């Protein structure tokens, strides 16, 4: 069973994930060159936008619009760099889910896995559609800028350029933005998928443990505790290890994407403050803000994806103890009850994904970010 195929396909299209099954040296070399070109293009646009802010911008409107794209591109550079440099770690995460004890072992567990895979795919497609609408709006705005003799996005270059170079730069910016959007969508949906896979593993764990307890209860009823204990001596301890393995998987996901979460959240707060401020200052100029409005909505959705998926993991991991309590455990032996208590005690500390140990991925954090953005907006108005 393959996992997150749509997300890896997005990574492959935007040049930051060479398919593992490729064996041809020539194909690998060409794709590596493609990766270098894409990543350097992202960094080139980010650096030239920063230089424009540093050397050219001299009013609040230009600062607001330039800062939006600069922080967005900086986040894209971070995501692309993390995926390229931590390719092996990301691959190992997927392999972990495809091996025992995480791999589904019967048709019921396969059904659970398929249910979550379909849910992740649906969320990924929905988010991709939203991002496509945002990019379409930005592309229309870019074409309008080109027709007026301006580059789609302001940058600073240490030389004057001809009309031919102008069109080359304009085409480069639009293509770079398209790849940046794909990297953004691929990373957001990848993180969403890895988070939700934690929920899938917890549901498989509960189903597996429920069936084990039913079997043990039946054996105890007909053969006595001693026979059951000798026959299944290590089974519940195996489930303890499986439960701890799920926590270890979640911790590894957090470590791999820690910098991405950090840049995304702190960059998004600044972008949201700036964009809301700019929109409020030009609320009557509908034609000037419609594209930025679409971008701002997409940015709110971007943060929501992280917080909502993280919140689902918190709720699911915290509810595992309650799910165990509802099982038919009273007929188990004292030793087996103690082993179940060890699992329930672990669920008192739910799985939490954090941004550099500062922000927890939850709906409460999302609400706090909105409040912080609004407070900063009020400060900017003064």
XYZ file of N, CA, C and O in Angstrom, residues 149-292:
576
model
N 4.006 47.764 -18.113
C 5.442 47.997 -18.160
C 6.161 47.786 -16.853
O 7.284 48.287 -16.667
N 5.544 47.030 -15.922
C 6.160 46.746 -14.623
C 6.360 45.246 -14.465
O 5.584 44.440 -14.993
N 7.390 44.868 -13.739
C 7.589 43.467 -13.411
C 6.453 42.986 -12.512
O 5.882 43.774 -11.738
N 6.089 41.716 -12.595
C 5.019 41.202 -11.731
C 5.283 41.473 -10.249
O 4.368 41.808 -9.497
N 6.550 41.321 -9.823
C 6.919 41.555 -8.424
C 8.202 42.370 -8.393
O 9.142 42.103 -9.149
N 8.218 43.350 -7.518
C 9.351 44.257 -7.473
C 10.611 43.558 -6.970
O 10.583 42.833 -5.973
N 11.703 43.767 -7.681
C 13.008 43.263 -7.269
C 14.046 44.338 -7.548
O 13.783 45.300 -8.289
N 15.204 44.180 -6.935
C 16.309 45.122 -7.178
C 17.453 44.366 -7.842
O 17.893 43.317 -7.377
N 17.911 44.914 -8.966
C 19.061 44.349 -9.672
C 20.122 45.437 -9.832
O 19.779 46.623 -10.012
N 21.398 45.083 -9.802
C 22.481 46.083 -9.850
C 22.791 46.578 -11.269
O 23.900 47.012 -11.536
N 21.812 46.503 -12.172
C 22.059 46.976 -13.540
C 20.721 47.339 -14.184
O 19.655 46.899 -13.746
N 20.778 48.163 -15.205
C 19.595 48.488 -15.998
C 19.406 47.421 -17.062
O 20.373 46.901 -17.620
N 18.161 47.059 -17.336
C 17.918 45.982 -18.281
C 17.068 46.460 -19.458
O 16.287 47.403 -19.360
N 17.252 45.781 -20.582
C 16.551 46.119 -21.819
C 15.146 45.534 -21.811
O 14.746 44.822 -20.883
N 14.387 45.794 -22.863
C 13.022 45.271 -22.976
C 13.038 43.741 -23.026
O 12.208 43.070 -22.397
N 14.008 43.170 -23.756
C 14.096 41.712 -23.840
C 14.354 41.106 -22.461
O 13.718 40.118 -22.077
N 15.283 41.692 -21.716
C 15.587 41.186 -20.371
C 14.371 41.362 -19.458
O 14.102 40.516 -18.600
N 13.635 42.469 -19.671
C 12.420 42.706 -18.878
C 11.445 41.539 -19.026
O 10.915 41.016 -18.030
N 11.194 41.113 -20.254
C 10.251 40.018 -20.476
C 10.799 38.690 -19.970
O 10.037 37.833 -19.493
N 12.112 38.523 -20.052
C 12.719 37.304 -19.490
C 12.528 37.270 -17.976
O 12.161 36.232 -17.398
N 12.762 38.414 -17.318
C 12.586 38.491 -15.867
C 11.129 38.283 -15.475
O 10.829 37.602 -14.479
N 10.215 38.861 -16.265
C 8.788 38.706 -15.975
C 8.372 37.239 -16.085
O 7.660 36.704 -15.216
N 8.831 36.576 -17.157
C 8.514 35.156 -17.323
C 9.134 34.329 -16.202
O 8.492 33.405 -15.660
N 10.358 34.666 -15.824
C 11.036 33.952 -14.737
C 10.258 34.085 -13.430
O 10.090 33.103 -12.689
N 9.774 35.299 -13.134
C 9.034 35.502 -11.893
C 7.741 34.701 -11.872
O 7.391 34.090 -10.849
N 7.013 34.689 -12.975
C 5.746 33.955 -13.025
C 5.962 32.457 -12.917
O 5.223 31.753 -12.220
N 6.996 31.941 -13.588
C 7.295 30.511 -13.506
C 7.762 30.151 -12.092
O 7.356 29.131 -11.522
N 8.618 31.011 -11.529
C 9.108 30.774 -10.160
C 7.960 30.759 -9.168
O 7.920 29.927 -8.245
N 6.995 31.681 -9.336
C 5.840 31.716 -8.448
C 5.011 30.440 -8.566
O 4.529 29.911 -7.555
N 4.860 29.928 -9.789
C 4.095 28.693 -9.982
C 4.758 27.529 -9.250
O 4.089 26.738 -8.563
N 6.092 27.420 -9.361
C 6.807 26.363 -8.649
C 6.752 26.596 -7.135
O 6.638 25.637 -6.362
N 6.833 27.861 -6.719
C 6.754 28.173 -5.286
C 5.403 27.756 -4.718
O 5.321 27.206 -3.613
N 4.335 28.024 -5.474
C 3.004 27.632 -5.021
C 2.890 26.117 -4.900
O 2.299 25.592 -3.943
N 3.476 25.394 -5.853
C 3.432 23.931 -5.797
C 4.220 23.401 -4.608
O 3.786 22.453 -3.936
N 5.375 24.013 -4.325
C 6.157 23.612 -3.150
C 5.365 23.882 -1.878
O 5.333 23.049 -0.950
N 4.705 25.037 -1.825
C 3.881 25.371 -0.666
C 2.776 24.348 -0.464
O 2.602 23.807 0.640
N 2.003 24.099 -1.512
C 0.886 23.160 -1.415
C 1.387 21.755 -1.076
O 0.811 21.070 -0.220
N 2.469 21.336 -1.731
C 3.020 20.018 -1.459
C 3.445 19.851 -0.009
O 3.185 18.818 0.615
N 4.073 20.893 0.549
C 4.546 20.804 1.935
C 3.394 20.839 2.921
O 3.355 20.061 3.883
N 2.438 21.761 2.695
C 1.285 21.834 3.602
C 0.520 20.511 3.641
O 0.182 20.015 4.717
N 0.261 19.959 2.463
C -0.497 18.709 2.414
C 0.346 17.517 2.886
O -0.195 16.543 3.412
N 1.664 17.584 2.694
C 2.535 16.528 3.207
C 2.509 16.500 4.736
O 2.358 15.438 5.357
N 2.657 17.683 5.347
C 2.606 17.764 6.809
C 1.233 17.337 7.311
O 1.117 16.588 8.289
N 0.175 17.801 6.635
C -1.182 17.370 6.986
C -1.284 15.851 6.937
O -1.810 15.221 7.867
N -0.774 15.250 5.858
C -0.857 13.806 5.710
C -0.096 13.054 6.784
O -0.605 12.078 7.347
N 1.108 13.511 7.096
C 1.905 12.841 8.131
C 1.258 12.988 9.500
O 1.314 12.064 10.333
N 0.646 14.155 9.769
C -0.073 14.342 11.028
C -1.259 13.379 11.120
O -1.448 12.691 12.130
N -2.081 13.345 10.064
C -3.286 12.517 10.081
C -2.937 11.029 10.096
O -3.696 10.215 10.631
N -1.783 10.660 9.535
C -1.361 9.261 9.613
C -1.160 8.834 11.071
O -1.302 7.649 11.399
N -0.821 9.789 11.926
C -0.725 9.482 13.362
C -2.084 9.056 13.895
O -2.197 8.108 14.672
N -3.146 9.776 13.481
C -4.503 9.397 13.882
C -4.862 8.017 13.356
O -5.502 7.216 14.054
N -4.454 7.732 12.117
C -4.723 6.409 11.532
C -4.051 5.317 12.351
O -4.658 4.263 12.631
N -2.803 5.545 12.751
C -2.085 4.552 13.546
C -2.732 4.338 14.905
O -2.828 3.208 15.392
N -3.208 5.408 15.520
C -3.869 5.286 16.824
C -5.180 4.512 16.696
O -5.515 3.715 17.579
N -5.913 4.735 15.605
C -7.172 3.994 15.415
C -6.890 2.519 15.139
O -7.615 1.640 15.629
N -5.847 2.234 14.362
C -5.451 0.841 14.130
C -5.033 0.195 15.449
O -5.376 -0.963 15.736
N -4.277 0.939 16.262
C -3.842 0.432 17.568
C -5.043 0.079 18.437
O -5.085 -0.988 19.064
N -6.046 0.964 18.491
C -7.235 0.708 19.307
C -7.982 -0.519 18.804
O -8.432 -1.348 19.603
N -8.116 -0.636 17.480
C -8.822 -1.791 16.908
C -8.083 -3.091 17.210
O -8.689 -4.112 17.576
N -6.770 -3.050 17.081
C -5.949 -4.233 17.335
C -6.009 -4.638 18.806
O -6.132 -5.832 19.136
N -5.931 -3.650 19.675
C -5.965 -3.937 21.108
C -7.348 -4.438 21.534
O -7.458 -5.339 22.376
N -8.395 -3.860 20.958
C -9.762 -4.295 21.279
C -9.954 -5.774 20.936
O -10.526 -6.541 21.736
N -9.477 -6.179 19.779
C -9.613 -7.582 19.373
C -8.782 -8.501 20.256
O -9.207 -9.623 20.582
N -7.593 -8.025 20.665
C -6.757 -8.840 21.558
C -7.462 -9.070 22.888
O -7.469 -10.191 23.412
N -8.078 -8.007 23.429
C -8.761 -8.136 24.724
C -9.964 -9.058 24.604
O -10.248 -9.856 25.514
N -10.682 -8.992 23.484
C -11.813 -9.897 23.273
C -11.329 -11.345 23.242
O -11.938 -12.234 23.853
N -10.236 -11.581 22.538
C -9.690 -12.951 22.476
C -9.233 -13.431 23.845
O -9.463 -14.593 24.217
N -8.570 -12.537 24.603
C -8.094 -12.925 25.929
C -9.267 -13.197 26.869
O -9.233 -14.128 27.677
N -10.307 -12.358 26.754
C -11.489 -12.555 27.601
C -12.146 -13.895 27.311
O -12.548 -14.625 28.223
N -12.214 -14.242 26.024
C -12.797 -15.538 25.635
C -11.946 -16.688 26.150
O -12.470 -17.682 26.687
N -10.637 -16.570 26.020
C -9.744 -17.630 26.511
C -9.829 -17.774 28.022
O -9.824 -18.884 28.555
N -9.893 -16.637 28.724
C -10.005 -16.685 30.190
C -11.297 -17.368 30.615
O -11.345 -18.075 31.621
N -12.349 -17.144 29.852
C -13.654 -17.688 30.204
C -13.683 -19.209 30.088
O -14.280 -19.904 30.915
N -13.014 -19.736 29.054
C -13.100 -21.179 28.796
C -11.877 -21.967 29.276
O -11.956 -23.169 29.509
N -10.722 -21.279 29.433
C -9.503 -22.026 29.782
C -8.853 -21.548 31.086
O -7.919 -22.175 31.550
N -9.312 -20.432 31.629
C -8.731 -19.961 32.882
C -7.603 -18.974 32.650
O -7.009 -18.917 31.577
N -7.275 -18.186 33.668
C -6.253 -17.140 33.578
C -4.864 -17.704 33.334
O -4.078 -17.147 32.573
N -4.528 -18.779 33.960
C -3.163 -19.309 33.853
C -2.847 -19.722 32.418
O -1.780 -19.417 31.893
N -3.812 -20.421 31.803
C -3.580 -20.851 30.415
C -3.436 -19.656 29.487
O -2.553 -19.617 28.626
N -4.305 -18.665 29.690
C -4.265 -17.476 28.835
C -2.984 -16.692 29.037
O -2.386 -16.188 28.092
N -2.515 -16.589 30.277
C -1.311 -15.808 30.579
C -0.077 -16.442 29.959
O 0.775 -15.763 29.411
N -0.004 -17.792 30.023
C 1.152 -18.464 29.446
C 1.143 -18.392 27.916
O 2.188 -18.273 27.283
N -0.068 -18.443 27.341
C -0.174 -18.449 25.892
C 0.128 -17.081 25.292
O 0.721 -16.966 24.224
N -0.289 -16.008 25.966
C -0.168 -14.651 25.414
C 0.684 -13.757 26.312
O 0.366 -12.605 26.548
N 1.751 -14.321 26.815
C 2.545 -13.615 27.821
C 3.078 -12.284 27.337
O 3.100 -11.311 28.075
N 3.523 -12.223 26.100
C 4.188 -11.016 25.630
C 3.298 -10.135 24.755
O 3.737 -9.093 24.285
N 2.049 -10.521 24.522
C 1.237 -9.808 23.545
C 0.940 -8.375 23.949
O 1.103 -7.461 23.155
N 0.477 -8.142 25.151
C 0.150 -6.776 25.557
C 1.413 -5.929 25.646
O 1.398 -4.739 25.308
N 2.529 -6.518 26.048
C 3.775 -5.758 26.073
C 4.181 -5.345 24.661
O 4.749 -4.263 24.467
N 3.847 -6.170 23.669
C 4.090 -5.786 22.277
C 3.255 -4.573 21.906
O 3.706 -3.689 21.157
N 2.050 -4.516 22.417
C 1.169 -3.384 22.121
C 1.649 -2.117 22.827
O 1.457 -1.001 22.323
N 2.258 -2.288 23.978
C 2.872 -1.145 24.654
C 3.985 -0.564 23.776
O 4.089 0.658 23.598
N 4.799 -1.451 23.221
C 5.877 -1.003 22.326
C 5.317 -0.342 21.071
O 5.878 0.633 20.571
N 4.210 -0.893 20.550
C 3.574 -0.302 19.370
C 3.081 1.113 19.680
O 3.285 2.048 18.898
N 2.451 1.270 20.838
C 1.946 2.587 21.237
C 3.095 3.584 21.384
O 3.011 4.733 20.927
N 4.180 3.156 21.986
C 5.353 4.030 22.125
C 5.961 4.333 20.759
O 6.482 5.430 20.534
N 5.878 3.375 19.842
C 6.406 3.576 18.497
C 5.621 4.656 17.752
O 6.194 5.427 16.967
N 4.319 4.730 18.002
C 3.498 5.796 17.392
C 3.955 7.159 17.909
O 4.075 8.120 17.139
N 4.223 7.244 19.204
C 4.714 8.502 19.787
C 6.080 8.870 19.185
O 6.364 10.038 18.917
N 6.917 7.844 18.981
C 8.235 8.090 18.398
C 8.111 8.584 16.961
O 8.842 9.499 16.532
N 7.179 7.999 16.212
C 6.934 8.442 14.829
C 6.515 9.916 14.809
O 7.041 10.710 14.019
N 5.582 10.281 15.684
C 5.111 11.666 15.734
C 6.244 12.623 16.107
O 6.359 13.720 15.550
N 7.080 12.201 17.043
C 8.220 13.040 17.441
C 9.178 13.246 16.273
O 9.704 14.355 16.076
N 9.393 12.193 15.489
C 10.293 12.300 14.335
C 9.730 13.245 13.290
O 10.465 14.038 12.693
N 8.422 13.173 13.044
C 7.771 14.108 12.112
C 7.994 15.543 12.560
O 8.321 16.422 11.754
N 7.824 15.776 13.855
C 8.012 17.123 14.407
C 9.448 17.602 14.224
O 9.706 18.760 13.868
N 10.411 16.709 14.433
C 11.823 17.081 14.284
C 12.156 17.412 12.833
O 12.830 18.403 12.544
N 11.669 16.593 11.907
C 11.981 16.784 10.487
C 11.434 18.118 9.978
O 12.114 18.843 9.235
N 10.205 18.466 10.382
C 9.560 19.662 9.849
C 9.527 20.809 10.854
O 8.743 21.753 10.702
N 10.383 20.755 11.863
C 10.366 21.767 12.913
C 10.632 23.171 12.368
O 9.916 24.131 12.676
N 11.659 23.315 11.551
C 12.003 24.630 10.995
C 10.912 25.148 10.061
O 10.639 26.356 10.012
N 10.286 24.237 9.318
C 9.182 24.632 8.433
C 8.043 25.233 9.249
O 7.500 26.292 8.895
N 7.684 24.572 10.337
C 6.605 25.078 11.195
C 6.973 26.426 11.795
O 6.137 27.335 11.876
N 8.241 26.562 12.204
C 8.687 27.823 12.811
C 8.583 28.973 11.812
O 7.981 30.015 12.101
N 9.186 28.808 10.627
C 9.148 29.862 9.612
C 7.722 30.163 9.170
O 7.355 31.318 8.954
N 6.921 29.104 9.028
C 5.557 29.290 8.551
C 4.743 30.133 9.523
O 4.052 31.076 9.116
N 4.851 29.841 10.808
C 4.004 30.529 11.769
C 4.444 31.969 12.006
O 3.619 32.887 11.970
N 5.700 32.176 12.221
C 6.142 33.542 12.493
C 6.116 34.400 11.236
O 5.820 35.598 11.301
N 6.383 33.781 10.083
C 6.248 34.520 8.838
C 4.798 34.843 8.542
O 4.475 35.942 8.080
N 3.908 33.898 8.840
C 2.495 34.108 8.555
C 1.901 35.217 9.413
O 1.050 35.983 8.947
N 2.336 35.297 10.662
C 1.839 36.376 11.522
C 2.188 37.733 10.925
O 1.350 38.647 10.848
N 3.431 37.881 10.476
C 3.852 39.155 9.873
C 3.106 39.425 8.570
O 2.679 40.553 8.304
N 2.932 38.382 7.754
C 2.226 38.541 6.483
C 0.768 38.920 6.716
O 0.225 39.819 6.050
N 0.118 38.255 7.665
C -1.286 38.555 7.932
C -1.467 39.979 8.448
O -2.380 40.696 8.027
N -0.588 40.391 9.351
C -0.663 41.763 9.870
C -0.524 42.774 8.735
O -1.298 43.738 8.626
N 0.468 42.549 7.894
C 0.746 43.478 6.802
C -0.374 43.500 5.779
O -0.816 44.566 5.327
N -0.866 42.316 5.404
C -1.908 42.251 4.375
C -3.222 42.839 4.864
O -3.894 43.577 4.130
N -3.587 42.554 6.118
C -4.829 43.119 6.661
C -4.711 44.643 6.768
O -5.666 45.373 6.468
N -3.551 45.117 7.144
C -3.332 46.571 7.220
C -3.466 47.204 5.839
O -4.154 48.224 5.670
N -2.843 46.602 4.842
C -2.906 47.152 3.484
C -4.341 47.132 2.962
O -4.803 48.091 2.328
N -5.056 46.018 3.222
C -6.441 45.927 2.766
C -7.312 46.992 3.414
O -8.183 47.580 2.763
N -7.082 47.267 4.698
C -7.886 48.279 5.396
C -7.604 49.687 4.873
O -8.498 50.536 4.857
N -6.378 49.937 4.430
C -6.019 51.253 3.916
C -6.543 51.482 2.493
O -6.658 52.632 2.051
N -6.846 50.391 1.764
C -7.282 50.522 0.372
C -8.616 49.810 0.154
O -8.872 49.249 -0.911
N -9.466 49.834 1.175
C -10.715 49.093 1.133
C -11.629 49.574 0.018
O -12.440 48.819 -0.519
N -11.518 50.842 -0.377
C -12.384 51.391 -1.419
C -11.854 51.131 -2.829
O -12.572 51.310 -3.803
N -10.599 50.688 -2.919
C -10.000 50.409 -4.224
C -10.119 48.919 -4.513
O -9.168 48.161 -4.376
N -11.314 48.502 -4.904
C -11.603 47.078 -5.054
C -10.684 46.404 -6.061
O -10.176 45.300 -5.817
N -10.444 47.063 -7.194
C -9.608 46.452 -8.223
C -8.169 46.260 -7.764
O -7.461 45.375 -8.246
N -7.734 47.079 -6.803
C -6.341 47.007 -6.337
C -6.136 45.946 -5.264
O -5.013 45.496 -5.048
N -7.224 45.555 -4.580
C -7.061 44.650 -3.442
C -7.642 43.265 -3.680
O -7.458 42.379 -2.848
N -8.358 43.062 -4.805
C -9.026 41.782 -4.982
C -8.036 40.620 -5.007
O -8.283 39.562 -4.414
N -6.883 40.818 -5.655
C -5.887 39.744 -5.727
C -5.232 39.516 -4.370
O -4.989 38.381 -3.960
N -4.974 40.614 -3.663
C -4.380 40.489 -2.331
C -5.367 39.852 -1.358
O -4.955 39.113 -0.455
